[in-house]
Coordinates of C-alpha atoms in Angstrom, one line a residue:
Chain Q
M1 CA -27.4 -42.6 67.0
T2 CA -29.8 -42.2 64.2
L3 CA -29.2 -39.4 61.8
S4 CA -31.8 -37.1 60.4
F5 CA -31.5 -35.8 57.0
F6 CA -30.2 -32.5 58.3
D7 CA -27.2 -33.9 60.1
Q8 CA -25.2 -33.7 56.9
F9 CA -25.2 -30.0 57.3
S10 CA -24.1 -30.0 61.0
L11 CA -20.7 -28.5 61.9
T12 CA -18.4 -31.1 63.5
T13 CA -15.3 -30.6 65.5
F14 CA -12.5 -33.2 65.6
M15 CA -10.0 -33.0 68.3
G16 CA -10.8 -29.3 68.8
I17 CA -10.5 -28.4 65.1
P18 CA -13.8 -27.3 63.6
L19 CA -13.7 -29.2 60.5
I20 CA -15.2 -26.5 58.5
A21 CA -11.9 -24.8 58.6
L22 CA -10.3 -27.8 56.9
A23 CA -13.3 -27.8 54.4
L24 CA -12.7 -24.2 53.6
T25 CA -8.8 -24.3 53.3
L26 CA -8.0 -27.7 51.9
P27 CA -9.6 -27.1 48.4
W28 CA -6.9 -24.6 47.8
I29 CA -4.2 -27.3 47.2
L30 CA -6.1 -28.5 44.1
F31 CA -5.0 -25.4 42.1
P32 CA -1.3 -25.1 41.0
T33 CA 0.4 -21.8 41.4
P34 CA 1.0 -20.1 38.0
Q35 CA 4.6 -20.7 37.1
N36 CA 7.1 -18.3 35.5
R37 CA 7.3 -20.2 32.3
C38 CA 5.9 -19.6 28.8
L39 CA 4.4 -23.0 28.3
N40 CA 2.9 -24.8 31.2
N41 CA 1.4 -28.2 31.8
R42 CA -2.2 -28.7 30.8
L43 CA -3.8 -27.9 34.2
S44 CA -1.9 -24.7 34.6
T45 CA -2.7 -23.7 31.2
L46 CA -6.4 -24.4 31.5
Q47 CA -6.6 -22.8 34.9
A48 CA -4.9 -19.5 33.6
W49 CA -7.1 -19.6 30.4
F50 CA -10.3 -20.0 32.4
I51 CA -9.5 -17.2 35.0
R52 CA -8.5 -14.8 32.3
Q53 CA -11.6 -15.5 30.2
F54 CA -13.9 -15.2 33.1
T55 CA -12.3 -12.0 34.5
H56 CA -12.3 -10.4 31.1
Q57 CA -16.0 -11.3 30.5
L58 CA -17.1 -10.2 33.9
F59 CA -15.4 -6.8 33.8
L60 CA -16.3 -5.8 30.2
P61 CA -19.3 -3.7 31.4
I62 CA -17.6 -2.2 34.5
N63 CA -15.6 0.9 34.1
Q64 CA -12.0 1.4 35.1
G65 CA -12.6 2.1 38.7
G66 CA -14.2 -1.2 39.3
H67 CA -11.3 -3.2 38.0
K68 CA -9.8 -3.2 41.5
W69 CA -12.3 -5.8 42.3
A70 CA -11.0 -8.3 39.6
L71 CA -8.9 -10.3 42.0
L72 CA -11.6 -10.6 44.6
L73 CA -14.3 -11.6 42.3
A74 CA -12.2 -14.1 40.4
S75 CA -10.9 -15.8 43.5
L76 CA -14.5 -15.7 44.9
L77 CA -15.8 -17.6 41.9
I78 CA -13.0 -20.2 42.0
F79 CA -13.7 -20.6 45.7
L80 CA -17.4 -21.0 45.5
I81 CA -17.1 -23.4 42.5
T82 CA -14.6 -25.5 44.2
L83 CA -16.6 -25.7 47.4
N84 CA -19.9 -26.5 45.6
L85 CA -18.4 -29.2 43.3
L86 CA -16.4 -30.9 46.1
G87 CA -19.6 -31.0 48.2
M88 CA -21.0 -33.2 45.5
L89 CA -18.8 -36.1 46.5
P90 CA -20.2 -38.5 49.1
Y91 CA -19.6 -37.8 52.8
T92 CA -18.2 -34.4 52.1
F93 CA -19.2 -31.2 53.9
T94 CA -20.2 -28.3 51.9
P95 CA -19.5 -25.0 53.7
T96 CA -21.7 -23.0 51.4
T97 CA -24.8 -24.8 52.8
Q98 CA -24.3 -22.8 55.9
L99 CA -26.3 -19.6 55.9
S100 CA -23.9 -18.0 58.2
M101 CA -21.0 -18.4 55.8
N102 CA -23.0 -17.2 52.7
M103 CA -24.3 -14.1 54.6
G104 CA -20.7 -13.6 55.7
L105 CA -19.7 -13.4 52.0
A106 CA -22.9 -11.5 50.7
I107 CA -23.3 -8.7 53.3
P108 CA -19.8 -7.4 53.3
L109 CA -19.6 -7.5 49.5
W110 CA -23.0 -5.8 49.0
L111 CA -22.3 -3.2 51.7
A112 CA -19.0 -2.3 50.1
T113 CA -20.6 -1.6 46.7
V114 CA -23.3 0.5 48.4
L115 CA -20.8 2.4 50.4
I116 CA -18.5 3.0 47.5
G117 CA -21.4 4.4 45.5
A118 CA -22.5 6.6 48.4
R119 CA -19.0 7.9 49.0
Y120 CA -17.9 8.7 45.5
Q121 CA -21.1 9.3 43.5
P122 CA -23.9 10.0 46.0
N123 CA -26.2 11.7 43.5
H124 CA -25.9 8.9 41.0
T125 CA -26.5 6.3 43.7
L126 CA -29.5 8.0 45.0
A127 CA -30.7 8.4 41.4
H128 CA -30.8 4.6 41.1
L129 CA -33.7 4.6 43.6
L130 CA -35.9 5.9 40.9
P131 CA -36.0 4.2 37.5
V132 CA -36.3 6.5 34.4
G133 CA -39.6 7.5 33.1
T134 CA -41.9 6.6 36.1
P135 CA -45.2 8.5 36.1
G136 CA -45.3 11.3 38.7
L137 CA -47.9 9.7 41.1
L138 CA -46.0 6.6 41.5
I139 CA -42.7 8.2 42.6
P140 CA -43.1 8.0 46.4
I141 CA -44.2 4.3 46.3
L142 CA -41.4 3.5 43.8
I143 CA -38.8 5.0 45.9
M144 CA -39.9 2.9 48.9
I145 CA -39.9 -0.1 46.8
E146 CA -36.4 0.5 45.4
T147 CA -35.0 1.0 48.8
I148 CA -36.6 -2.2 50.0
S149 CA -35.1 -4.0 47.1
L150 CA -31.8 -2.5 47.8
F151 CA -31.7 -3.8 51.3
I152 CA -33.1 -7.2 50.4
R153 CA -30.0 -7.8 48.0
P154 CA -27.7 -9.1 50.6
I155 CA -30.3 -11.4 52.1
A156 CA -31.2 -12.6 48.6
L157 CA -27.6 -13.2 47.8
G158 CA -26.9 -15.3 50.8
I159 CA -30.2 -17.2 50.9
R160 CA -30.1 -17.9 47.2
L161 CA -26.8 -19.7 47.5
T162 CA -27.6 -21.4 50.7
A163 CA -31.1 -22.5 49.7
N164 CA -30.0 -23.9 46.3
L165 CA -27.2 -26.0 47.6
T166 CA -29.1 -27.2 50.7
A167 CA -32.1 -28.1 48.7
G168 CA -30.0 -30.0 46.1
H169 CA -28.1 -31.9 48.8
L170 CA -31.3 -32.8 50.6
L171 CA -32.9 -33.9 47.4
I172 CA -30.0 -36.1 46.5
Q173 CA -30.2 -37.6 50.0
L174 CA -33.8 -38.2 50.0
I175 CA -33.9 -39.8 46.5
S176 CA -30.8 -42.0 47.1
T177 CA -32.4 -43.2 50.4
A178 CA -35.5 -44.0 48.4
A179 CA -33.6 -45.8 45.8
F180 CA -31.6 -47.7 48.3
H181 CA -34.5 -48.9 50.4
L182 CA -36.7 -49.7 47.4
L183 CA -33.8 -51.9 46.1
F184 CA -35.0 -54.7 48.4
I185 CA -38.6 -54.1 48.1
M186 CA -39.4 -53.2 44.5
P187 CA -36.2 -53.3 42.4
S188 CA -37.9 -52.0 39.2
V189 CA -39.1 -48.8 41.0
S190 CA -35.6 -48.5 42.5
L191 CA -34.2 -48.5 39.0
L192 CA -36.6 -45.6 38.1
T193 CA -35.5 -43.8 41.2
T194 CA -31.9 -44.3 40.3
T195 CA -32.5 -42.8 36.8
L196 CA -34.1 -39.8 38.6
L197 CA -31.1 -39.7 40.8
L198 CA -28.7 -39.6 37.8
L199 CA -30.6 -36.7 36.3
L200 CA -30.7 -34.9 39.6
T201 CA -26.9 -35.4 40.0
I202 CA -26.4 -33.8 36.6
L203 CA -28.6 -30.9 37.6
E204 CA -26.9 -30.5 40.9
L205 CA -23.5 -30.3 39.3
A206 CA -24.7 -27.6 37.0
V207 CA -26.4 -25.8 39.8
A208 CA -23.2 -25.9 41.8
I209 CA -21.4 -24.1 39.1
I210 CA -24.2 -21.8 38.1
Q211 CA -24.9 -20.6 41.6
A212 CA -21.4 -19.6 42.2
Y213 CA -21.4 -17.8 38.9
V214 CA -24.6 -16.0 39.6
F215 CA -23.3 -14.8 43.0
V216 CA -20.3 -13.3 41.5
L217 CA -22.3 -11.9 38.7
L218 CA -24.7 -10.1 40.9
V219 CA -22.0 -8.7 43.0
S220 CA -20.3 -7.4 39.8
L221 CA -23.7 -5.9 38.8
Y222 CA -24.1 -4.0 42.0
L223 CA -20.5 -2.8 41.6
Q224 CA -21.3 -1.7 38.1
E225 CA -24.1 0.5 39.3
S226 CA -22.2 2.2 41.9
V227 CA -18.6 2.6 40.6
Chain U
M1 CA 4.1 -29.8 47.9
L2 CA 2.9 -28.8 51.4
S3 CA 5.6 -26.0 51.6
R4 CA 3.2 -24.0 49.5
L5 CA 0.8 -23.9 52.3
V6 CA 3.1 -21.7 54.4
F7 CA 2.8 -18.1 53.8
I8 CA 4.5 -15.0 55.0
P9 CA 4.0 -11.4 54.1
A10 CA 5.9 -10.3 51.1
S11 CA 7.5 -7.4 52.9
A12 CA 9.3 -9.8 55.1
L13 CA 11.4 -11.1 52.2
K14 CA 14.7 -9.5 51.6
S15 CA 14.5 -9.7 47.8
S16 CA 10.9 -8.8 47.3
G17 CA 11.4 -5.2 46.1
S18 CA 8.9 -5.2 43.2
M19 CA 6.2 -7.1 45.0
G20 CA 5.1 -4.8 47.7
A21 CA 2.1 -5.9 49.7
G22 CA 0.8 -9.4 49.4
L23 CA 1.4 -12.8 50.7
V24 CA 4.2 -15.0 49.3
Q25 CA 5.1 -18.6 49.9
A26 CA 7.6 -18.7 52.8
S27 CA 9.9 -21.1 51.0
R28 CA 10.9 -18.3 48.7
C29 CA 13.3 -17.0 51.3
L30 CA 15.2 -20.3 50.9
H31 CA 15.7 -19.8 47.3
I32 CA 19.4 -18.8 46.7
S33 CA 19.7 -18.0 43.0
P34 CA 17.6 -15.2 41.4
Q35 CA 14.7 -17.2 40.1
N36 CA 13.9 -15.2 37.0
Q37 CA 17.5 -15.7 35.7
A38 CA 17.8 -19.4 36.2
P39 CA 17.2 -21.6 33.1
V40 CA 13.8 -23.1 33.8
P41 CA 13.9 -26.9 33.8
P42 CA 11.9 -28.3 30.9
L43 CA 8.5 -29.9 31.6
P44 CA 8.2 -33.6 31.0
E45 CA 6.6 -34.6 27.8
K46 CA 3.8 -36.7 29.3
S47 CA 2.2 -36.6 32.7
G48 CA 2.6 -39.4 35.2
K49 CA 1.0 -42.7 34.0
V50 CA -2.1 -43.7 35.9
R51 CA -4.1 -46.9 35.7
H52 CA -8.0 -46.7 35.8
G53 CA -7.8 -42.9 36.1
I54 CA -6.7 -42.5 39.6
I55 CA -4.1 -45.1 40.7
P56 CA -0.6 -44.2 39.7
E57 CA 1.3 -46.8 37.8
E58 CA 4.2 -46.6 40.3
F59 CA 2.0 -48.4 42.9
F60 CA 1.6 -51.4 40.4
Q61 CA 5.3 -51.4 39.8
F62 CA 6.0 -51.2 43.5
L63 CA 3.9 -54.4 44.1
Y64 CA 5.1 -56.2 41.0
P65 CA 8.3 -57.9 42.3
K66 CA 6.5 -59.5 45.2
T67 CA 3.0 -60.2 44.1
G68 CA 3.1 -60.0 40.3
V69 CA 0.5 -58.5 37.9
T70 CA -2.6 -59.4 39.9
G71 CA -1.2 -58.3 43.2
P72 CA -2.7 -54.8 43.4
Y73 CA -6.0 -56.0 42.3
V74 CA -6.1 -58.8 44.9
L75 CA -5.2 -56.2 47.4
G76 CA -7.9 -53.9 46.3
T77 CA -10.5 -56.6 46.3
G78 CA -9.6 -57.9 49.7
L79 CA -9.5 -54.4 51.2
L80 CA -12.9 -53.7 49.8
L81 CA -14.4 -57.0 51.0
Y82 CA -12.8 -56.4 54.4
L83 CA -14.4 -53.0 54.8
L84 CA -17.7 -54.2 53.6
S85 CA -17.9 -57.4 55.6
K86 CA -16.7 -55.7 58.8
E87 CA -19.2 -52.9 58.2
I88 CA -16.3 -50.4 58.5
Y89 CA -17.7 -48.9 55.4
V90 CA -21.5 -49.1 55.7
V91 CA -23.6 -49.4 52.6
N92 CA -26.3 -46.8 52.8
H93 CA -28.0 -44.1 50.8
E94 CA -24.7 -42.3 50.4
T95 CA -23.3 -45.3 48.5
V96 CA -26.1 -44.9 45.9
A97 CA -25.4 -41.2 45.8
A98 CA -21.8 -41.8 45.4
A99 CA -22.4 -44.3 42.6
S100 CA -24.5 -41.8 40.7
V101 CA -22.0 -39.0 41.1
G102 CA -19.2 -41.4 40.1
A103 CA -21.1 -42.5 37.0
V104 CA -21.7 -38.9 35.9
L105 CA -18.2 -37.8 36.6
I106 CA -16.6 -40.8 34.8
Y107 CA -18.8 -40.3 31.8
A108 CA -18.0 -36.7 31.7
V109 CA -14.2 -37.3 31.9
K110 CA -14.3 -40.0 29.2
K111 CA -16.4 -37.9 26.8
F112 CA -14.9 -34.5 27.3
G113 CA -11.4 -35.3 28.6
P114 CA -9.6 -35.7 25.3
G115 CA -11.3 -32.7 23.9
I116 CA -10.1 -30.5 26.8
A117 CA -6.6 -32.0 26.6
T118 CA -6.3 -31.0 22.9
F119 CA -7.7 -27.6 23.7
A120 CA -5.1 -27.1 26.4
D121 CA -2.4 -28.3 24.0
K122 CA -3.7 -26.0 21.3
L123 CA -3.5 -23.0 23.7
N124 CA 0.1 -23.9 24.3
D125 CA 0.9 -24.5 20.7
E126 CA -0.6 -21.1 19.8
K127 CA 1.7 -19.3 22.3
A128 CA 4.7 -21.2 21.0
A129 CA 3.7 -20.5 17.4
K130 CA 3.3 -16.7 18.1
V131 CA 6.8 -16.6 19.5
Q132 CA 8.2 -18.7 16.8
E133 CA 6.5 -16.4 14.3
V134 CA 8.3 -13.4 15.7
K135 CA 11.6 -15.3 15.5
D136 CA 10.9 -16.4 11.9
T137 CA 9.9 -12.9 10.8
A138 CA 13.1 -11.5 12.2
V139 CA 15.2 -14.2 10.6
N140 CA 13.4 -13.6 7.2
S141 CA 13.8 -9.9 7.4
L142 CA 17.5 -10.2 8.2
T143 CA 18.0 -12.7 5.4
Q144 CA 16.4 -10.4 3.0
A145 CA 18.5 -7.5 4.2
I146 CA 21.6 -9.6 3.6
E147 CA 20.5 -10.5 0.1
A148 CA 19.7 -6.9 -0.7
E149 CA 23.1 -5.9 0.6
K150 CA 24.8 -8.5 -1.6
K151 CA 22.9 -7.3 -4.5
E152 CA 24.0 -3.7 -4.0
Q153 CA 27.6 -4.8 -3.7
W154 CA 27.3 -6.7 -7.0
R155 CA 25.7 -3.6 -8.5
V156 CA 28.7 -1.5 -7.4
E157 CA 31.0 -3.9 -9.3
G158 CA 29.0 -3.7 -12.3
R159 CA 29.1 0.1 -12.2
Q160 CA 32.6 0.1 -13.9
M161 CA 31.1 -1.7 -16.9
L162 CA 28.3 0.7 -17.0
F163 CA 30.8 3.6 -17.1
D164 CA 32.7 2.0 -19.9
A165 CA 29.7 1.4 -22.0
K166 CA 28.7 5.0 -21.5
R167 CA 32.1 6.2 -22.5
N168 CA 32.0 4.1 -25.7
N169 CA 28.6 5.4 -26.4
V170 CA 29.8 9.0 -26.2
A171 CA 32.9 8.3 -28.3
M172 CA 30.7 6.7 -31.0
I173 CA 28.4 9.6 -31.1
L174 CA 31.4 12.0 -31.4
E175 CA 32.8 9.9 -34.2
T176 CA 29.5 9.8 -36.0
N177 CA 29.2 13.5 -35.7
Y178 CA 32.7 14.1 -37.1
R179 CA 32.1 11.8 -40.0
E180 CA 28.8 13.5 -40.9
R181 CA 30.5 16.9 -41.0
L182 CA 33.4 15.6 -43.1
H183 CA 30.9 14.2 -45.5
M184 CA 29.1 17.5 -45.6
V185 CA 32.3 19.4 -46.2
T186 CA 33.3 17.0 -49.1
N187 CA 29.9 17.5 -50.7
E188 CA 30.2 21.3 -50.5
V189 CA 33.6 21.3 -51.9
K190 CA 32.5 19.0 -54.8
K191 CA 29.7 21.4 -55.5
R192 CA 31.9 24.3 -55.7
L193 CA 34.3 22.5 -58.2
E194 CA 31.5 21.2 -60.4
Y195 CA 30.2 24.8 -60.7
Q196 CA 33.6 25.8 -62.0
V197 CA 33.7 23.0 -64.4
Q198 CA 30.2 23.8 -65.8
L199 CA 31.2 27.3 -66.1
Q200 CA 34.2 26.4 -68.2
N201 CA 32.0 24.1 -70.3
L202 CA 29.6 26.9 -70.9
H203 CA 32.4 29.2 -72.0
H204 CA 33.7 26.5 -74.4
R205 CA 30.3 25.9 -75.9
M206 CA 29.6 29.6 -76.4
E207 CA 32.9 30.1 -78.1
Q208 CA 32.3 27.2 -80.3
E209 CA 28.9 28.4 -81.4
Y210 CA 30.0 31.9 -82.0
M211 CA 32.8 30.6 -84.2
V212 CA 30.5 28.4 -86.2
D213 CA 28.1 31.3 -86.6
W214 CA 31.0 33.5 -87.8
V215 CA 32.2 30.9 -90.2
E216 CA 28.7 30.3 -91.6
K217 CA 28.1 34.0 -92.0
N218 CA 31.3 34.5 -93.8
V219 CA 30.7 31.5 -96.1
V220 CA 27.2 32.7 -97.0
K221 CA 28.6 36.2 -97.5
S222 CA 31.3 34.9 -99.8
I223 CA 29.1 33.0 -102.1
T224 CA 28.6 35.2 -105.3
P225 CA 25.7 35.0 -107.6
Q226 CA 27.9 33.5 -110.3
Q227 CA 29.0 30.8 -108.2
E228 CA 25.5 30.1 -107.1
K229 CA 24.3 29.6 -110.6
E230 CA 27.2 27.3 -111.4
S231 CA 26.7 25.2 -108.5
I232 CA 22.9 24.9 -109.2
A233 CA 23.6 23.7 -112.8
K234 CA 26.2 21.3 -111.6
C235 CA 23.8 19.9 -109.1
I236 CA 21.2 19.4 -111.8
A237 CA 23.6 17.6 -114.0
D238 CA 24.6 15.4 -111.1
L239 CA 21.1 14.6 -110.4
K240 CA 20.4 13.6 -113.9
A241 CA 23.4 11.3 -114.0
L242 CA 22.3 9.7 -110.7
A243 CA 18.8 9.2 -112.0
K244 CA 20.2 7.4 -115.0
T245 CA 22.3 5.0 -113.0
T246 CA 19.4 4.5 -110.6
Q247 CA 17.1 3.6 -113.5
A248 CA 19.6 1.2 -114.9
K249 CA 19.8 -0.5 -111.4
V250 CA 16.1 -0.8 -111.1
S251 CA 15.6 -2.2 -114.6
L252 CA 18.3 -4.9 -113.8

């Protein structure tokens, strides 16, 4: 069977187990559990330092009520970064390329922030629909625009992550195919393509980390507005 | 290692009092001793040795008795060639992608690895230094307290000397005072006695003068005019005789 370029994103089952389940759960064994000792080995120390730094940075602008979300957002970041980076390895499946999964992450988180805002601070949440200092004539239009932008947020969150990763993977596939096939026809052009591929790989590694971070950051931003 | 994959709710554990809701590794119920009180076994100084970044050294040691130093490399090469020639591993575009990702990752590890290792060590060292500093401060403050206490004890011993010196001081002052007053008394007494002596002298002198005056008065009174004439004539005759002898001395 010939493979198209999109088959790398297809979900496979092996002996009845949808392999995405393994792809989602196995990355967890890469992270050691924090031990009850003062001085740990390097991996545990670095892991603890990174999570502490990130959580501290992320929750600086959010007031006390939003700090309940610290565990969720920190673990979300680690999860997304791990999935994205492991997907860079050859022949691996990246669950975050599936729109279903990203929407499954984005919509509940976004909806939670909106509902929290509507439940505890309804006036303040509604006030967000109108930025400060708008001229009187623009008010009706602006409210509609702000409402639309509010409802587009989950779609944007999910699609941003999906599109970035899918596009990156596709590009890597295409360019590596080009380099591979040109190797036998025009080796010098293949060399050029390989250089391009190297640069692209560096970009993709960065994008993998950054997109995860952006996702978590935007959720924290929505939280900040409503908590 | 895989026992950490098994989870149970924390409320199912018997000894989970302070944990409350949450998931805990199921192997915790098999732990017998209270974990937080057991002495924690120390971490090894160095991590497991690896060759070429991913293959543990134990693998090479395992093959060494039978196949020597080149054994694992021959195994690796043979395995690779077998996979390639039988097309069990197919060389396609993923290989190129794998090569580029591998190159980037190996470069990153070689370049930033030691830096990150020293950073992790620095974090640990800072933690240890903080705790050590607490201990050192406590030890220092206690040592200083001990020395202060010893000094106070020495001061107490020296107090006796201080009291003796003060007593001596006071005695000396008293003595000086007494001697001054004695001196003053002597001077006063001497003054009184001298006054008496002067008084006596005065009396004596006055008596003498009165007596002399009385004698002179009486003598002057008793000289009659006759006697006065005679004495004057005698004086003149004496003078003449003296003048003659003097002239004779001069001419000689």
